[in-house]
mmCIF file of C-alpha atoms and ligand atoms in Angstrom:
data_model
loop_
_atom_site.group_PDB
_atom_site.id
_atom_site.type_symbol
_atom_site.label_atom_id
_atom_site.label_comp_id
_atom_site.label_asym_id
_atom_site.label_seq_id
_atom_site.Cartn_x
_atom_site.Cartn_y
_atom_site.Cartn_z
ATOM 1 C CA UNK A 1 0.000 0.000 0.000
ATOM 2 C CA UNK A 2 1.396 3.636 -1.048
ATOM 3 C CA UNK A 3 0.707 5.989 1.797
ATOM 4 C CA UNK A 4 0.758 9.707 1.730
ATOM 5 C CA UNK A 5 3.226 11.037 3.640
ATOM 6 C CA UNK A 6 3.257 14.155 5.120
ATOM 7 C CA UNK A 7 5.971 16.737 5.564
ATOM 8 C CA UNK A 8 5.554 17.983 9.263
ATOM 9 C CA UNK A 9 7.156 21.098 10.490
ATOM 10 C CA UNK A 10 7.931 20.885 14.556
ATOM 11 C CA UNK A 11 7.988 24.378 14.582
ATOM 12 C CA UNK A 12 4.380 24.735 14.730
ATOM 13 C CA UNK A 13 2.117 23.548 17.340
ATOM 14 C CA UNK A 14 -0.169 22.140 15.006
ATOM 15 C CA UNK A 15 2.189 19.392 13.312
ATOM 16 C CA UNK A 16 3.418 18.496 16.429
ATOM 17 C CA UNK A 17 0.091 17.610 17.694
ATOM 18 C CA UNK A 18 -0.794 15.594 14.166
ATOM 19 C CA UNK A 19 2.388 13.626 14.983
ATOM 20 C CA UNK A 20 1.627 12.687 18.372
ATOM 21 C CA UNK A 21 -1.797 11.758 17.146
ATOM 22 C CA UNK A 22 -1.101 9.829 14.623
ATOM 23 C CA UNK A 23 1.256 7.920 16.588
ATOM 24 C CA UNK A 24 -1.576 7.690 19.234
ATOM 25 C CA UNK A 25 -3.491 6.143 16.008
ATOM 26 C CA UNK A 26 -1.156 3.468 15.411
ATOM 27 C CA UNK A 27 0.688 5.279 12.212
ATOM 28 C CA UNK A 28 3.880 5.166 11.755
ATOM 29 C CA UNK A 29 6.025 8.660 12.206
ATOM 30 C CA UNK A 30 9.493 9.423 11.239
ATOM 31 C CA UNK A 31 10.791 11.390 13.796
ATOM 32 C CA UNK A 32 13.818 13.679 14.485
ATOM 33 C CA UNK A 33 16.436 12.357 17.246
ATOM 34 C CA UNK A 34 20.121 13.532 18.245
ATOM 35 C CA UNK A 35 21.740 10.831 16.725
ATOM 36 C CA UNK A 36 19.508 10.074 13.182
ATOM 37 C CA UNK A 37 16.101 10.073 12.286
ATOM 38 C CA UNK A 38 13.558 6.682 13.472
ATOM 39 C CA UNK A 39 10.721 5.535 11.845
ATOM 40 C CA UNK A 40 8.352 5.602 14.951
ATOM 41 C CA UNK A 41 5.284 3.847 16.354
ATOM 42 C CA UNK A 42 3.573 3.277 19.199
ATOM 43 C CA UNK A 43 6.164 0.984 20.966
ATOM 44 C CA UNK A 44 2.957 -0.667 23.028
ATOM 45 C CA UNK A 45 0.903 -1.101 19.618
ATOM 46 C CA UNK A 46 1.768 -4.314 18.321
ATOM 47 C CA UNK A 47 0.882 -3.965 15.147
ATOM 48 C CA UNK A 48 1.768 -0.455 14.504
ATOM 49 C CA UNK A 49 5.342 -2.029 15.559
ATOM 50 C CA UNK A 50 4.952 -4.933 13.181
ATOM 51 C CA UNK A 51 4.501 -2.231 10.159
ATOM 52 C CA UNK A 52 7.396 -0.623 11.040
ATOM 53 C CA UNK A 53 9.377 -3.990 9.762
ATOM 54 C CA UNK A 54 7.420 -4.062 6.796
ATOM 55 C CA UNK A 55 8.017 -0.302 6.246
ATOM 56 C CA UNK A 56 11.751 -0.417 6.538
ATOM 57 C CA UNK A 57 11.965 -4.201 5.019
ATOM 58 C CA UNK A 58 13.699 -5.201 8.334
ATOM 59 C CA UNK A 59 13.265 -8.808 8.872
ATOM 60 C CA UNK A 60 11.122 -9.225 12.309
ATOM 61 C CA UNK A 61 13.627 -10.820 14.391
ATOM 62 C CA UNK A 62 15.862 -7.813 14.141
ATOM 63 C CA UNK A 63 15.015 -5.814 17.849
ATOM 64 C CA UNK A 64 14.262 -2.600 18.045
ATOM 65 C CA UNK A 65 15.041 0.236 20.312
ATOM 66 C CA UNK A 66 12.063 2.052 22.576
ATOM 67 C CA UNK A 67 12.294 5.413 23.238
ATOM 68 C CA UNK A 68 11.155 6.393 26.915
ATOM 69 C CA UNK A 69 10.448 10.055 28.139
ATOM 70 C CA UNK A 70 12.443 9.579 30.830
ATOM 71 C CA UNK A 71 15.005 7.329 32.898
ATOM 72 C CA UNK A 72 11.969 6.043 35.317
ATOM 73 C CA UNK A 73 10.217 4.655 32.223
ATOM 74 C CA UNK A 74 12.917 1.534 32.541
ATOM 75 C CA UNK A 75 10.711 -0.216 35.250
ATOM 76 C CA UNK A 76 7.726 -0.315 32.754
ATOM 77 C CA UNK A 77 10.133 -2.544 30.147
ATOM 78 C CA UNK A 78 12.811 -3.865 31.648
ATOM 79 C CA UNK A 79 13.666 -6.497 35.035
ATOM 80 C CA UNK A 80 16.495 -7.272 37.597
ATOM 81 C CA UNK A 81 18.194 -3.956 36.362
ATOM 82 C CA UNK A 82 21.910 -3.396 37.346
ATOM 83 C CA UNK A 83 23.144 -0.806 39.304
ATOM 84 C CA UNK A 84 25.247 0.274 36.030
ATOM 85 C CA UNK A 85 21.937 0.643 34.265
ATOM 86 C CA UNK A 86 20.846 3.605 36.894
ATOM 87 C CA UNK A 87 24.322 4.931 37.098
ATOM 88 C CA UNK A 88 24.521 5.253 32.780
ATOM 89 C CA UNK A 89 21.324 6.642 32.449
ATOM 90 C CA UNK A 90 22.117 9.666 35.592
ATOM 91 C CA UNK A 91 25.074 10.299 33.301
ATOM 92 C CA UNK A 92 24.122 10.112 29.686
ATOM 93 C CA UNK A 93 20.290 10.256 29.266
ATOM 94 C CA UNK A 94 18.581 12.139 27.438
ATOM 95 C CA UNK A 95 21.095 11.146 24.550
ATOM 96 C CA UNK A 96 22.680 9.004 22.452
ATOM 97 C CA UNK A 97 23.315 5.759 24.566
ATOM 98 C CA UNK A 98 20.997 2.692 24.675
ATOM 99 C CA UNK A 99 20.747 0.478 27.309
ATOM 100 C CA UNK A 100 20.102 -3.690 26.339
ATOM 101 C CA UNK A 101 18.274 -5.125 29.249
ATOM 102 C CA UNK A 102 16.253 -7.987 30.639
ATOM 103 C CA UNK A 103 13.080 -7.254 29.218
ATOM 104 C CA UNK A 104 9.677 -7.250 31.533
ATOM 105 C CA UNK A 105 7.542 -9.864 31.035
ATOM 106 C CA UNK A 106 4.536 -8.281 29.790
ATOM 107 C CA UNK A 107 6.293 -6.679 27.008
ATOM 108 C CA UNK A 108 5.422 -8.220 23.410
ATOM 109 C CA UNK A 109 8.142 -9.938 21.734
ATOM 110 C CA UNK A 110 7.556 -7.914 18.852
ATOM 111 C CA UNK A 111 9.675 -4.569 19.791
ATOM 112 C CA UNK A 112 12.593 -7.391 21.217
ATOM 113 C CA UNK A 113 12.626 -9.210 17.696
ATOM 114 C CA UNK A 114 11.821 -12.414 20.117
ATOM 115 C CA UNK A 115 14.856 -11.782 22.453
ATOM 116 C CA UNK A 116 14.381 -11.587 25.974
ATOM 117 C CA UNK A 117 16.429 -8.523 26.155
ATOM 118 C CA UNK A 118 15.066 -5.138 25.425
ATOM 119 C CA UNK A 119 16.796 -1.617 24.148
ATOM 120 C CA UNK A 120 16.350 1.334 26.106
ATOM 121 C CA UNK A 121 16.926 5.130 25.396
ATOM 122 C CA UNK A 122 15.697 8.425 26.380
ATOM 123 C CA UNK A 123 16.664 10.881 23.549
ATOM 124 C CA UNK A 124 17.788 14.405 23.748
ATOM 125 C CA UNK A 125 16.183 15.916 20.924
ATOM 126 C CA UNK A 126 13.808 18.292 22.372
ATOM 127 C CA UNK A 127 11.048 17.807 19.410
ATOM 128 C CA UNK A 128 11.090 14.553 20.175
ATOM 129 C CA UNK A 129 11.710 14.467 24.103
ATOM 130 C CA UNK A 130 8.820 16.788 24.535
ATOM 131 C CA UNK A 131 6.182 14.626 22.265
ATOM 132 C CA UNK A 132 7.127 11.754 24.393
ATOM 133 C CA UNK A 133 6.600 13.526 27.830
ATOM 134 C CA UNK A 134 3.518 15.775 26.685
ATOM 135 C CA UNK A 135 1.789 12.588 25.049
ATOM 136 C CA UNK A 136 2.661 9.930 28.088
ATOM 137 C CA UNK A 137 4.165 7.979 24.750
ATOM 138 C CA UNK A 138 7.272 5.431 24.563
ATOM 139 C CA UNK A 139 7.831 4.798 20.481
ATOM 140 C CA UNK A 140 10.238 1.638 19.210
ATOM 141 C CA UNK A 141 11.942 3.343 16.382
ATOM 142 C CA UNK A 142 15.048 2.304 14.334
ATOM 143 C CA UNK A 143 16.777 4.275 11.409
ATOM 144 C CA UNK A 144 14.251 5.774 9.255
ATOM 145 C CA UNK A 145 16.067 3.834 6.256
ATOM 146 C CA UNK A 146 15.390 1.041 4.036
ATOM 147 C CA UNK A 147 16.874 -1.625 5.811
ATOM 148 C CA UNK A 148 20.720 -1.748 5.523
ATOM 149 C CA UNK A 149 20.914 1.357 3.398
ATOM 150 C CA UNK A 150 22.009 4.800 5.145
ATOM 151 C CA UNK A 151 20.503 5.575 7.934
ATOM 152 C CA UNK A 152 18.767 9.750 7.393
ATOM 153 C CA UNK A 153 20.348 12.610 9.506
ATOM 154 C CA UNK A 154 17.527 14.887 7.781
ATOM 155 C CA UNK A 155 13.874 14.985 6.784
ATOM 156 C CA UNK A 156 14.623 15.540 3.716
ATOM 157 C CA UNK A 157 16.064 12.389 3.281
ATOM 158 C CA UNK A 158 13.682 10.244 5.173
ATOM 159 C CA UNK A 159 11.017 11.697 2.416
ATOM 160 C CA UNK A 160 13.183 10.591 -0.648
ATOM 161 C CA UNK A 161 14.193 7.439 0.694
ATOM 162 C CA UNK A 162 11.051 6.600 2.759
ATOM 163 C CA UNK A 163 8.032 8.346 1.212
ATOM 164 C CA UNK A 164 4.548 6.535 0.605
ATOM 165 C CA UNK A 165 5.861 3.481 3.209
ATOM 166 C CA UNK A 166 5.001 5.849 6.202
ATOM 167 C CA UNK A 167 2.022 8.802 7.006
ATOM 168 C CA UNK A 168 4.538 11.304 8.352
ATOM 169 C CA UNK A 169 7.766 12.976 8.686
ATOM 170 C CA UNK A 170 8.124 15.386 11.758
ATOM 171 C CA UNK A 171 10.789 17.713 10.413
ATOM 172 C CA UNK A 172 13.574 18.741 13.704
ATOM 173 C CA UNK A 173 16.277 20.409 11.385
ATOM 174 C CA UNK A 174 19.560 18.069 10.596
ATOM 175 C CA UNK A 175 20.812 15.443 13.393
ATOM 176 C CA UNK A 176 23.521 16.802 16.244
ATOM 177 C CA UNK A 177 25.555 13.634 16.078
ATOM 178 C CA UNK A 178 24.696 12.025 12.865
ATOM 179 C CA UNK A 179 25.562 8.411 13.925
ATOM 180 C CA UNK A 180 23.137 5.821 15.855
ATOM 181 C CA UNK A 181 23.615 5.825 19.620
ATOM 182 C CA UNK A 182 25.962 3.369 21.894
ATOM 183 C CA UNK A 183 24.564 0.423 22.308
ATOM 184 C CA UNK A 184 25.563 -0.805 25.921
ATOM 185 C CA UNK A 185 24.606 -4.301 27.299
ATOM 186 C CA UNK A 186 23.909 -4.880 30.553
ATOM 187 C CA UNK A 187 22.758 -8.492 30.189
ATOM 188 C CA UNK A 188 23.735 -11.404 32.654
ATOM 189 C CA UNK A 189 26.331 -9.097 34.907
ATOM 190 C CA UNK A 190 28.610 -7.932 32.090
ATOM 191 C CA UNK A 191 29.420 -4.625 30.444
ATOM 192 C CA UNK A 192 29.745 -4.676 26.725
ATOM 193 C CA UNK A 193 28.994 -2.325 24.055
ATOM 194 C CA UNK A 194 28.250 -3.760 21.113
ATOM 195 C CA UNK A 195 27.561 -0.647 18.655
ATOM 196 C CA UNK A 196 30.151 2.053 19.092
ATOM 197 C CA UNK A 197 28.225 5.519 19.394
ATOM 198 C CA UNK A 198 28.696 8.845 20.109
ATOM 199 C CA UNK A 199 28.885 8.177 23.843
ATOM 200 C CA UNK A 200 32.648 6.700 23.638
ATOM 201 C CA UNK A 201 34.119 3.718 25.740
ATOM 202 C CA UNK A 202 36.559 5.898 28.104
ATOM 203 C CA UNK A 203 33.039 7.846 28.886
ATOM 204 C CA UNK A 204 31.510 4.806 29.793
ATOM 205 C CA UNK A 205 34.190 3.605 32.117
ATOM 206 C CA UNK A 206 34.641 6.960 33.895
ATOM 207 C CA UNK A 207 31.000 6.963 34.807
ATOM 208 C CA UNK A 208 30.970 3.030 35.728
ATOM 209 C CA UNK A 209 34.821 2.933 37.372
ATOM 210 C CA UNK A 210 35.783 -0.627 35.246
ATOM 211 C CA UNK A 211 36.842 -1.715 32.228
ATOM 212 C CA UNK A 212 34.089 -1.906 29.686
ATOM 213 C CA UNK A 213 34.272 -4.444 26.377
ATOM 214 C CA UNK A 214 33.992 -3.253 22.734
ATOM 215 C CA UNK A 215 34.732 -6.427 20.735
ATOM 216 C CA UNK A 216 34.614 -5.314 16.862
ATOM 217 C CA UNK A 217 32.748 -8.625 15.967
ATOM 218 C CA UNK A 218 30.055 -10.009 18.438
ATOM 219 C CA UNK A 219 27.479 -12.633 18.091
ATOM 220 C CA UNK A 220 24.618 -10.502 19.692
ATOM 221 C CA UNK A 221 22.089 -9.542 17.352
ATOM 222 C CA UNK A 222 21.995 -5.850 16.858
ATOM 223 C CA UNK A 223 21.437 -4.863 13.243
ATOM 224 C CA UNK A 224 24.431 -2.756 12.732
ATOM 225 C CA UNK A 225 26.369 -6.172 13.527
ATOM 226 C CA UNK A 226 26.124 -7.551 9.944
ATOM 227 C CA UNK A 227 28.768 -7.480 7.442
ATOM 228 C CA UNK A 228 26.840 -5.470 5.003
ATOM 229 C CA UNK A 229 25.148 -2.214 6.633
ATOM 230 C CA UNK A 230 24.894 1.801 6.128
ATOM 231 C CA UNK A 231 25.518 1.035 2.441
ATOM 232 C CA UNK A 232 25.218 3.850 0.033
ATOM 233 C CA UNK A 233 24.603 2.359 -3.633
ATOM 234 C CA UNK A 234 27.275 3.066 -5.308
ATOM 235 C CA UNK A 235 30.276 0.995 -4.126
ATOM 236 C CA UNK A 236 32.212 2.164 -1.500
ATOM 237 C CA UNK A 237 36.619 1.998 -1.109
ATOM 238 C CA UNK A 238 38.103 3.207 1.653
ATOM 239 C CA UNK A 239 42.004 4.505 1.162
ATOM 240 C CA UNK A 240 45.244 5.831 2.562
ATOM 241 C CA UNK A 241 45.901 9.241 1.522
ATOM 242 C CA UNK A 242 48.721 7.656 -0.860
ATOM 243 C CA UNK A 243 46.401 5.372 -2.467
ATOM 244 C CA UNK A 244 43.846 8.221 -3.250
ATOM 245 C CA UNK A 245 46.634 9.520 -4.982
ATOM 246 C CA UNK A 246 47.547 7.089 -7.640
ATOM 247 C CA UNK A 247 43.725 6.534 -8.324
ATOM 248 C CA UNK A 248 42.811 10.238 -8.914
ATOM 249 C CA UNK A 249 46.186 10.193 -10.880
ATOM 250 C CA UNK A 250 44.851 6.392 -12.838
ATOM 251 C CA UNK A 251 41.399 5.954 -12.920
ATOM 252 C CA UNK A 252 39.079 6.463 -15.428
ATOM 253 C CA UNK A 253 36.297 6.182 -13.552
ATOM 254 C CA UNK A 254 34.004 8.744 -12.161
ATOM 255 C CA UNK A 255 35.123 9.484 -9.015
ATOM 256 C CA UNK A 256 33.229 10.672 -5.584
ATOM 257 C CA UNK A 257 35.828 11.589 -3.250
ATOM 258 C CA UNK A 258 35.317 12.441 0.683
ATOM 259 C CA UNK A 259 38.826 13.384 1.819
ATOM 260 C CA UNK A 260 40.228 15.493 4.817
ATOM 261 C CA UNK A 261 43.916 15.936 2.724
ATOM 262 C CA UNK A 262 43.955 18.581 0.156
ATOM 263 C CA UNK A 263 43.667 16.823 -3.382
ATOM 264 C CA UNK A 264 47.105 17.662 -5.865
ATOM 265 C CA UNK A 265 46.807 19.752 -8.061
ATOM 266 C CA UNK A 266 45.419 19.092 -11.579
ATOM 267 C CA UNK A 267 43.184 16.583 -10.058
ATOM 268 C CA UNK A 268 39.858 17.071 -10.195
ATOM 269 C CA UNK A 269 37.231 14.394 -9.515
ATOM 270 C CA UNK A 270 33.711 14.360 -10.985
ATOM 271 C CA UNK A 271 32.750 15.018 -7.129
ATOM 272 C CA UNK A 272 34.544 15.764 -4.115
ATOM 273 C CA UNK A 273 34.005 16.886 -0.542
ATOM 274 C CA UNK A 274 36.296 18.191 2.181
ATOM 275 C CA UNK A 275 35.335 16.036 4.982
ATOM 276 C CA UNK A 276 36.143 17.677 8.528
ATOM 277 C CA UNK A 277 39.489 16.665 10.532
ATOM 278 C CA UNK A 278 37.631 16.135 13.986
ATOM 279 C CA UNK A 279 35.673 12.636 14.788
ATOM 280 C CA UNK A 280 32.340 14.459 16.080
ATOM 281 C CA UNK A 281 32.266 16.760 12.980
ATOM 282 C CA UNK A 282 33.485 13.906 10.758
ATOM 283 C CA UNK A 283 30.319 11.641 12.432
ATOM 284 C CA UNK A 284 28.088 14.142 12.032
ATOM 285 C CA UNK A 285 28.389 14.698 7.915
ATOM 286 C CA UNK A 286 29.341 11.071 6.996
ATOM 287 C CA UNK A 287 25.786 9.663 6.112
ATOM 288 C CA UNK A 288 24.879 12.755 4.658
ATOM 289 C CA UNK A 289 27.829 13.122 2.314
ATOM 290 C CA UNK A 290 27.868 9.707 1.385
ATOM 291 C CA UNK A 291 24.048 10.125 0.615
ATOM 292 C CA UNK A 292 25.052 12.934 -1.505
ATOM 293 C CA UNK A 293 28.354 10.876 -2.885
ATOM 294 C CA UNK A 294 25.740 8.372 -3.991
ATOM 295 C CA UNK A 295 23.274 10.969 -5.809
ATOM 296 C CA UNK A 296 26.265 12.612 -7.918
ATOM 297 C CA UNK A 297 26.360 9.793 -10.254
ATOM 298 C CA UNK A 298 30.140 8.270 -9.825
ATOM 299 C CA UNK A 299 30.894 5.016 -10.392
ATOM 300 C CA UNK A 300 32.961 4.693 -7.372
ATOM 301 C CA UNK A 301 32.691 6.448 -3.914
ATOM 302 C CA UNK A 302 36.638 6.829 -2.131
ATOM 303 C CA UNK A 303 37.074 8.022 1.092
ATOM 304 C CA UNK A 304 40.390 8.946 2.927
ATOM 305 C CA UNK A 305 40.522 6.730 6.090
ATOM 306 C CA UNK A 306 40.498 8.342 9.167
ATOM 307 C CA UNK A 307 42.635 7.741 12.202
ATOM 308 C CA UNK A 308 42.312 4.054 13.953
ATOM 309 C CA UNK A 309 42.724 5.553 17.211
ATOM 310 C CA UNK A 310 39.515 5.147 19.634
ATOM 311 C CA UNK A 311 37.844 8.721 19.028
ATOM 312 C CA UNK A 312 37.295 7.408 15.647
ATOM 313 C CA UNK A 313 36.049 4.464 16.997
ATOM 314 C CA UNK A 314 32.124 4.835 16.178
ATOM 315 C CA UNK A 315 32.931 6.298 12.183
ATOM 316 C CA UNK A 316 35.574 3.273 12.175
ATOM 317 C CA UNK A 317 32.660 1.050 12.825
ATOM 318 C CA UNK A 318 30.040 2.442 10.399
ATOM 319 C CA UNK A 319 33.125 2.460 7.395
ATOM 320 C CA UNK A 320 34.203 -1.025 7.734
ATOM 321 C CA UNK A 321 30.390 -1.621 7.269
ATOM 322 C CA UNK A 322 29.675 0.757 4.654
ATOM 323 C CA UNK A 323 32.460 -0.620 2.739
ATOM 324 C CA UNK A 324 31.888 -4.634 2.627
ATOM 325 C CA UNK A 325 31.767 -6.522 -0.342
ATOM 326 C CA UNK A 326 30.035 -10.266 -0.292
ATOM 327 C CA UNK A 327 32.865 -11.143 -2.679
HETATM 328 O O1 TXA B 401 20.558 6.264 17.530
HETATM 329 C C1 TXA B 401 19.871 5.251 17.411
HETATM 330 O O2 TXA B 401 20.053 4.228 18.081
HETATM 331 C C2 TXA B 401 18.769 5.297 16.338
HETATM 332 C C3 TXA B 401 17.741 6.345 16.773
HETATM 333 C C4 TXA B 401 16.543 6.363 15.875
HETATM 334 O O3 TXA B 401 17.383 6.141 18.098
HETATM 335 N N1 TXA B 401 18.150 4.013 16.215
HETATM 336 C C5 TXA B 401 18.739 2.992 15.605
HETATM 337 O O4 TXA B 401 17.907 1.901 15.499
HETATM 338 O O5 TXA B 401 19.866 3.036 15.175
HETATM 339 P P1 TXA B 401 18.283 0.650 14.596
HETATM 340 O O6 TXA B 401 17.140 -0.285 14.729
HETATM 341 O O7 TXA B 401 18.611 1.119 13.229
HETATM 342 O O8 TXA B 401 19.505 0.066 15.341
HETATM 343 C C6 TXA B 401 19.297 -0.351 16.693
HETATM 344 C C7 TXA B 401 20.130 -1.513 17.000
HETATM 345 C C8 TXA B 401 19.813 -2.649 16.083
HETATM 346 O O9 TXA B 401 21.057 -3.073 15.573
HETATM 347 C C9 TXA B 401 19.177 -3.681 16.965
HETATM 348 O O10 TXA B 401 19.507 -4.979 16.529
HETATM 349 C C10 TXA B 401 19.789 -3.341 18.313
HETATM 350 O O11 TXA B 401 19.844 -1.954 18.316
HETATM 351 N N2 TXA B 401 18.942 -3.804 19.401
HETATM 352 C C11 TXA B 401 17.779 -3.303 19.825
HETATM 353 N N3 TXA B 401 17.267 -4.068 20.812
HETATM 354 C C12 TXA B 401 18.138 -5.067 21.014
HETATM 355 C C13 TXA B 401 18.186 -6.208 21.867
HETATM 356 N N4 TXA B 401 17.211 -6.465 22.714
HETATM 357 N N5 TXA B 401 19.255 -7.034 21.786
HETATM 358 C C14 TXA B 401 20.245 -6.798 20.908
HETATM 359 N N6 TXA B 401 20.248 -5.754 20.076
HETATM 360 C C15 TXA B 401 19.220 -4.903 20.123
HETATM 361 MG MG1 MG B 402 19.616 1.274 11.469
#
């Protein structure tokens, strides 16, 4: 079915109460958060959560994170929560960190993708945080993307990507961080995060005084753990500064190149963008230039590798992913 979607503008009253309505109806609502946009529903409307699977194309066992208004919320979906769960959430919500949990028993498998663990976050955005504490309302919301394609840091392009599979977009301006939150488990007495984020390990273990885990490959099922993921179209290489070099110098191909070094001179790719030096700023344009990267019409998308060291840690993550090949 081809819905109409509708552009809504949180700057006036009015759109902001069709979106909480409509969410109240069981619609499905892309909304604006810190990190990117979600495609929202009412996370305790089961099958207003089961559409947003069929909306993004997400197969149903992949979980999905709900969005409380605030930090006492937890006690409505979760059980037996750690002291590190309390102690996280005093330092870092609202924002960009979600807690995994032991999920209550009432709540439907459907949000948990049939896990017995559930996500937990209250966002910062204040569009988004005030909908959820005027309206009462916890949504599950993932990426407002087609599943395993970029995940949207605007409205914009949650409306060219998205449009006619949901009945609204609730514009809140561009995304402050640009990548999805930390994902943080707190499952069966251990620390581990298992999505790097904008909230970084060293944050995490001066709030919670111990050593927390961040293995690169886990077996826990969080969405952003496949191979393939945050895949623009057009294929993606990543390179050394030397390397994009000698293919701006070779190639014949059309070339869409994200670098932070100053190209030589004569070169002059059929699109290029000066990607900022700095991790957050770097995080915070990635999806958006690679969106763009893929609209230009190259043949082949380079980007100049950032640092390995941990601030890069989360745009390290969401590269190596970006970048797979099956082959
Ligand atoms: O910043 C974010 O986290 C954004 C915004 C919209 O909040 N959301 C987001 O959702 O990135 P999504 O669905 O694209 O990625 C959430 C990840 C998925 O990889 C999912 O598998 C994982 O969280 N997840 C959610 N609940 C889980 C659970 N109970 N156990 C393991 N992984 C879980
Ligand atoms: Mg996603």
């Amino acid at each position: 079915m081809v819905l109409n979607t509708l552009m809504l503008h949180s700057e006036q009253a009015k759109d902001r109460q069709i979106a909480a309505e409509l969410l109240k109806q069981g619609k499905l609502v892309a909304v604006p958060t810190e990190t990117v946009y979600g495609l929202a529903a009412d996370a305790r409307n089961k099958s207003a959560v089961n559409n947003i699977f069929v909306a993004k194309g997400r197969p149903s066992d992949h979980p999905l994170i709900v969005h409380m208004h605030a930090a006492s919320a937890m006690h409505d979906w979760a059980q037996d929560i750690p002291a590190e769960a309390f102690a996280l959430a005093q330092a870092f919500w609202p924002g960009p960190l979600t807690l995994l949990l032991k999920k209550a028993d009432h709540v439907d498998t459907v949000v948990t993708g049939g896990l017995d663990t559930i996500g937990l976050r209250v966002p910062s955005h204040p569009v988004l945080l005030n909908l959820l504490v005027t309206h009462q309302l916890a949504v599950a919301a993932p990426s407002a993307n087609p599943y395993k394609q970029l995940s949207p840091t605007s409205a914009r392009q949650v409306m060219e990507t998205m449009a006619g599979k949901l009945d609204a977009v609730l514009d809140g301006g561009d995304c402050q961080f640009g990548l999805e939150s930390t994902i943080v488990s707190l499952v069966n007495g251990a620390v581990q995060v298992l999505r790097a984020g904008p909230v970084s390990v060293a944050q995490l273990e001066a709030v919670l005084k111990q050593k927390v885990q961040c293995p690169l490959q886990h077996q826990v099922k969080v969405s952003g753990n496949v191979a393939a993921h945050y895949q623009p179209k057009t294929r993606l290489r990543c390179v050394s500064a030397g390397e994009l070099d000698e293919l701006l110098k070779d190639t014949t191909q059309l070339l869409a190149v994200l670098s932070f070094s100053d190209l030589s001179a004569n070169t002059e790719p059929h699109w290029h963008c000066s990607m900022p030096t700095n991790a957050q700023d770097f995080g915070r344009v990635l999806y958006k230039q690679l969106y763009l990267a893929d609209q230009s019409g190259a043949e082949l998308i380079v980007l100049e590798m950032p640092p390995l060291d941990d601030q890069w840690a989360a745009v390290q993550n969401r590269l190596m992913r970006a970048a797979y090949q099956e082959d």
